[in-house]
Coordinates of C-alpha atoms in Angstrom, one line a residue:
M1 CA 130.4 104.8 75.6
A2 CA 131.2 107.4 78.6
F3 CA 127.5 108.9 79.9
R4 CA 127.5 112.4 81.5
F5 CA 125.5 113.3 84.5
P6 CA 124.0 116.6 84.7
M7 CA 123.6 118.2 88.0
R8 CA 120.1 118.0 87.9
A9 CA 120.3 114.4 87.8
Q10 CA 122.8 113.5 90.3
S11 CA 119.9 114.8 93.1
I12 CA 116.9 113.0 91.9
G13 CA 116.7 110.6 95.2
N14 CA 116.6 113.3 97.4
S15 CA 113.3 114.5 99.2
E16 CA 113.8 118.3 97.7
F17 CA 113.2 117.0 94.2
Y18 CA 110.5 114.8 95.4
A19 CA 108.4 117.3 96.7
E20 CA 108.8 119.4 93.9
R21 CA 107.6 116.8 91.3
M22 CA 104.6 116.2 94.0
T23 CA 103.7 120.0 93.1
E24 CA 104.1 120.0 89.8
E25 CA 101.6 117.4 89.3
P26 CA 97.9 118.0 89.4
H27 CA 95.2 116.4 92.0
P28 CA 91.8 115.3 90.6
H29 CA 88.1 116.8 92.0
P30 CA 86.4 113.6 92.6
N31 CA 83.4 115.5 93.2
N32 CA 83.6 116.4 89.4
K33 CA 82.3 113.9 86.6
N34 CA 85.3 113.6 84.6
A35 CA 87.9 113.4 87.6
Q36 CA 90.4 111.2 86.3
A37 CA 92.7 108.4 88.0
T38 CA 96.1 108.9 87.4
V39 CA 99.9 107.2 87.6
T40 CA 103.1 108.9 87.2
L41 CA 106.1 106.7 87.0
L42 CA 109.6 108.6 87.2
Y43 CA 112.7 106.8 85.7
Q44 CA 115.8 107.6 85.1
T45 CA 118.2 106.2 82.0
N46 CA 120.5 107.1 79.5
M47 CA 119.2 108.7 76.6
V48 CA 121.2 110.5 73.6
G49 CA 124.1 110.7 75.9
Y50 CA 122.9 112.2 79.3
W51 CA 121.2 110.3 82.1
R52 CA 117.9 112.2 82.1
S53 CA 114.6 112.1 83.8
V54 CA 111.5 110.5 81.9
T55 CA 108.0 110.6 83.5
I56 CA 105.9 108.5 82.3
L57 CA 102.2 109.9 83.0
W58 CA 99.2 107.3 82.3
C59 CA 95.6 109.4 82.6
K60 CA 92.0 108.2 82.6
N61 CA 88.4 109.1 83.1
L62 CA 84.9 108.7 81.7
M63 CA 85.7 109.6 78.5
N64 CA 89.5 109.1 77.8
Y65 CA 93.0 107.3 78.2
S66 CA 95.9 109.0 77.5
L67 CA 100.0 108.4 78.1
N68 CA 102.1 111.1 78.3
I69 CA 105.6 110.9 78.2
M70 CA 107.7 114.0 79.3
V71 CA 112.0 113.4 79.0
N72 CA 113.7 115.9 80.4
S73 CA 116.5 118.2 78.7
S74 CA 120.5 117.8 80.0
E75 CA 120.0 120.8 82.3
G76 CA 116.8 119.7 83.7
N77 CA 115.5 122.6 83.0
F78 CA 113.2 121.8 80.3
Q79 CA 110.7 118.8 79.3
Y80 CA 110.3 117.8 75.8
T81 CA 106.8 116.1 76.0
C82 CA 105.1 113.4 73.7
K83 CA 101.1 112.8 74.0
I84 CA 99.7 109.7 72.9
D85 CA 95.7 109.2 73.1
L86 CA 94.2 106.5 73.6
K87 CA 90.3 106.7 73.1
P88 CA 88.5 103.5 74.3
W89 CA 86.1 103.2 71.5
H90 CA 89.0 103.4 68.8
F91 CA 90.6 99.9 68.4
W92 CA 93.7 101.6 66.2
S93 CA 94.9 103.9 68.9
K94 CA 96.1 100.4 71.1
K95 CA 98.4 99.9 68.4
G96 CA 100.8 102.4 67.5
Y97 CA 104.4 104.5 66.8
K98 CA 105.0 108.2 67.4
S99 CA 107.7 110.3 67.1
F100 CA 109.6 113.5 69.2
E101 CA 112.5 115.3 69.8
V102 CA 115.3 115.5 72.8
E103 CA 117.7 118.1 71.6
G104 CA 117.3 117.8 68.6
N105 CA 117.6 113.7 68.8
Q106 CA 114.8 112.3 67.3
V107 CA 113.0 109.7 69.9
D108 CA 110.6 106.8 68.6
V109 CA 107.7 105.6 70.9
Y110 CA 106.3 102.5 70.6
W111 CA 103.5 100.7 71.7
V112 CA 100.8 97.9 71.8
L113 CA 97.7 98.1 74.3
R114 CA 95.1 95.7 72.1
S115 CA 95.4 92.5 74.8
A116 CA 96.3 95.1 77.9
K117 CA 94.9 93.5 81.5
F118 CA 94.0 96.0 83.7
T119 CA 93.3 96.3 87.1
S120 CA 91.8 99.0 89.4
G121 CA 93.7 101.6 87.9
P122 CA 94.9 103.2 84.6
E123 CA 98.1 102.1 84.2
P124 CA 98.4 98.4 82.3
A125 CA 99.0 95.6 84.7
A126 CA 100.1 93.2 81.6
D127 CA 100.3 91.8 78.5
Y128 CA 101.3 95.0 76.8
Y129 CA 104.8 97.4 76.0
V130 CA 105.2 100.8 75.8
A131 CA 108.9 101.5 74.4
L132 CA 111.3 104.4 73.7
V133 CA 113.9 104.0 70.9
A134 CA 116.9 106.4 70.4
D135 CA 120.1 106.0 68.6
E136 CA 119.0 102.6 67.7
E137 CA 118.6 101.4 71.2
V138 CA 115.4 100.6 73.5
V139 CA 116.2 103.2 76.7
L140 CA 112.7 102.3 78.5
L141 CA 110.9 99.5 77.8
L142 CA 107.2 99.2 80.0
G143 CA 105.0 95.8 80.1
D144 CA 105.5 92.1 79.8
Y145 CA 105.8 92.0 75.9
K146 CA 109.5 92.5 76.0
K147 CA 110.7 89.8 73.1
K148 CA 107.8 91.3 71.0
A149 CA 109.0 94.8 71.4
Y150 CA 112.9 94.5 70.7
K151 CA 111.3 92.1 67.7
R152 CA 109.3 95.4 66.5
T153 CA 111.3 97.9 67.3
K154 CA 114.5 96.0 66.1
S155 CA 116.4 98.1 68.5
R156 CA 119.1 96.7 71.1
P157 CA 118.1 96.6 74.9
A158 CA 119.2 99.7 76.8
L159 CA 123.1 99.1 77.8
V160 CA 122.3 100.7 81.2
E161 CA 119.2 99.5 83.0
P162 CA 116.9 102.7 84.0
L163 CA 116.2 102.9 87.4
L164 CA 112.5 103.8 88.8
F165 CA 112.6 106.4 91.4
Y166 CA 109.2 106.5 92.6
K167 CA 105.1 106.1 91.7
K168 CA 102.3 108.3 92.3
G169 CA 98.8 107.4 92.2
N170 CA 95.4 109.1 92.4
V171 CA 93.3 106.6 93.4
L172 CA 89.2 107.4 93.5
A173 CA 87.0 105.0 95.3
K174 CA 84.7 104.8 98.7
K175 CA 86.7 102.6 100.5
S176 CA 89.5 100.5 99.1
F177 CA 92.0 102.3 97.2
A178 CA 94.5 99.3 95.0
T179 CA 98.0 99.5 93.7
R180 CA 101.0 98.5 92.2
A181 CA 104.0 99.1 93.9
R182 CA 106.3 97.8 91.1
S183 CA 109.8 98.2 92.9
D184 CA 110.6 95.2 91.0
E185 CA 109.4 94.8 87.2
R186 CA 109.6 90.7 87.4
R187 CA 107.2 91.0 90.3
K188 CA 103.2 92.3 91.0
E189 CA 103.0 93.9 94.6
H190 CA 99.5 95.1 95.0
I191 CA 98.9 97.5 97.9
V192 CA 95.9 97.9 99.4
V193 CA 94.4 100.0 101.5
E194 CA 90.8 99.9 103.1
S195 CA 89.1 101.9 106.0
S196 CA 85.9 102.2 107.8
T197 CA 85.2 105.5 108.5
T198 CA 81.7 105.4 108.7
G199 CA 78.9 104.5 111.5
L200 CA 78.4 103.0 114.8
K201 CA 82.1 101.7 115.4
D202 CA 85.7 103.7 115.5
P203 CA 87.3 104.2 111.9
E204 CA 89.9 101.5 111.1
M205 CA 92.9 101.1 108.8
W206 CA 94.2 98.4 107.0
I207 CA 97.5 98.8 104.6
S208 CA 98.3 94.9 103.2
M209 CA 100.0 94.2 100.0
D210 CA 99.5 90.6 98.3
G211 CA 96.9 90.1 101.1
I212 CA 99.0 90.6 104.5
V213 CA 97.6 92.6 106.3
L214 CA 101.0 95.1 107.1
V215 CA 99.4 97.6 109.1
H216 CA 96.3 97.7 110.9
V217 CA 95.2 101.0 112.9
R218 CA 92.3 101.2 114.8
N219 CA 90.9 103.9 116.5
L220 CA 91.7 106.4 113.3
Q221 CA 90.4 109.5 114.6
W222 CA 93.4 109.6 116.7
K223 CA 95.6 108.1 114.9
F224 CA 95.2 109.6 111.3
R225 CA 98.5 110.6 111.3
G226 CA 101.5 108.1 112.1
N227 CA 104.3 105.6 110.4
Q228 CA 105.4 102.2 110.9
T229 CA 108.7 100.3 109.7
V230 CA 107.4 96.8 108.7
S231 CA 109.4 93.8 106.9
V232 CA 109.2 93.3 103.3
D233 CA 111.4 90.5 102.1
R234 CA 113.6 90.9 105.3
L235 CA 114.2 94.2 104.0
P236 CA 112.5 97.0 105.9
M237 CA 109.7 99.7 104.7
Q238 CA 108.7 102.6 105.8
V239 CA 105.0 103.4 105.8
L240 CA 103.7 106.9 106.1
W241 CA 99.9 107.7 106.1
D242 CA 97.9 111.0 106.9
V243 CA 94.2 110.4 106.5
H244 CA 93.1 113.9 108.5
D245 CA 91.0 114.9 105.7
W246 CA 89.2 111.2 105.2
L247 CA 88.1 112.2 109.1
F248 CA 87.2 115.8 109.0
S249 CA 86.8 117.1 105.6
S250 CA 83.6 116.9 103.6
P251 CA 83.8 114.6 101.7
G252 CA 85.4 114.9 98.3
T253 CA 87.4 117.7 99.3
G254 CA 90.4 116.3 101.2
H255 CA 93.1 113.0 100.2
G256 CA 94.4 110.5 102.6
L257 CA 98.5 110.2 101.3
F258 CA 100.6 107.1 102.0
I259 CA 104.2 107.0 101.5
F260 CA 105.8 103.7 101.3
K261 CA 110.1 104.3 100.9
L262 CA 112.2 101.0 101.0
I263 CA 115.4 101.7 103.6
A264 CA 118.2 100.5 102.8
A265 CA 119.6 97.3 104.1
E266 CA 122.3 98.5 106.0
A267 CA 120.3 100.9 107.9
D268 CA 120.2 98.5 110.9
S269 CA 119.4 101.9 113.3
D270 CA 116.1 102.0 111.1
K271 CA 115.9 98.1 112.2
E272 CA 116.0 98.8 115.6
G273 CA 112.8 101.3 115.4
S274 CA 110.5 98.9 113.7
G275 CA 107.8 100.3 116.4
H276 CA 108.1 103.8 114.9
G277 CA 104.1 103.8 114.8
G278 CA 103.7 102.8 118.6
D279 CA 100.3 105.0 118.0
S280 CA 99.0 102.4 116.0
D281 CA 98.3 98.3 116.6
T282 CA 99.9 96.9 113.8
S283 CA 100.7 93.5 112.8
T284 CA 104.5 93.1 112.3
G285 CA 106.8 90.0 111.1
S286 CA 104.8 89.8 107.9
R287 CA 107.3 89.0 104.9
Y288 CA 106.6 89.3 101.1
Y289 CA 109.3 87.9 99.2
S290 CA 110.6 89.6 95.6
T291 CA 113.7 89.5 93.9
R292 CA 115.8 92.7 93.4
S293 CA 118.6 94.0 95.2
P294 CA 118.7 96.6 97.9
T295 CA 121.3 98.3 96.6
T296 CA 118.5 99.7 93.7
T297 CA 115.3 98.9 96.1
S298 CA 116.4 101.3 98.9
E299 CA 115.7 104.5 96.3
F300 CA 112.2 103.5 95.2
S301 CA 109.3 105.2 96.7
L302 CA 105.5 105.2 96.2
F303 CA 102.8 107.7 97.1
L304 CA 99.3 107.0 97.0
Y305 CA 96.5 109.7 96.9
A306 CA 94.0 108.1 97.7
W307 CA 90.3 110.1 97.2
K308 CA 87.3 108.8 98.5
I309 CA 84.1 109.5 96.4
E310 CA 80.5 109.3 97.6

């Protein structure tokens, strides 16, 4: 089977594409009682003859819970959308099926969330699946109930594995912000950003993965922007942060931004600069063991928008 690659899909990994996608997505308003936490995942997968960008958006607030699936057209100038309302009080909505069209081709969505486990965000952590099926092929499969998904859809696995290019999370909390990197589907990397920006002591910040502190910044009022290269499974990961609004804006009006970018293993020059964040007091040498190959992890980035609430 020949796969076609539209120009839009070929350039998905560059910074301009990320910037464009970031500006298209709305941010929450923490002072609003209906403010919602969101998680966005951008995949590239082969669907009905083309490599396409597929955006998965989980949204949750006190009253509503929804899943939005957006598939780009072959030219990248239009999105086909499927919205699934998962009302917390409706048991039936936790399992379902829905279809929509992508350039005249039927795409089916199957989901089971009845037993889904959640941590702090709207994205399920375990015991669920969401499957996109086109031409009797599961072109994208989320969750760990993979056998159940294949059995229910009666469709074959994807001939080419989808690629996860970035994940973006809007997290609302007082001082501790948690997300899962999921740069590897087989492991669950838990990233936690903790801060102490009030009180008599100088403000501090900690960034940890699976309980191991990777970055520790003291005197945060002077080092509210910075970057640090750390080691994750012997691969360099660049961590960038900007928490200016935490310190110098009114509560609930700004956010802290954190970017986690895995660097290709062969980029030795980046490894030598692992002290980029010289302004920070950092715990270096911490390692986290995952199983994904460098050729795919080097493309993944995580964006965390941390909104402080009172």
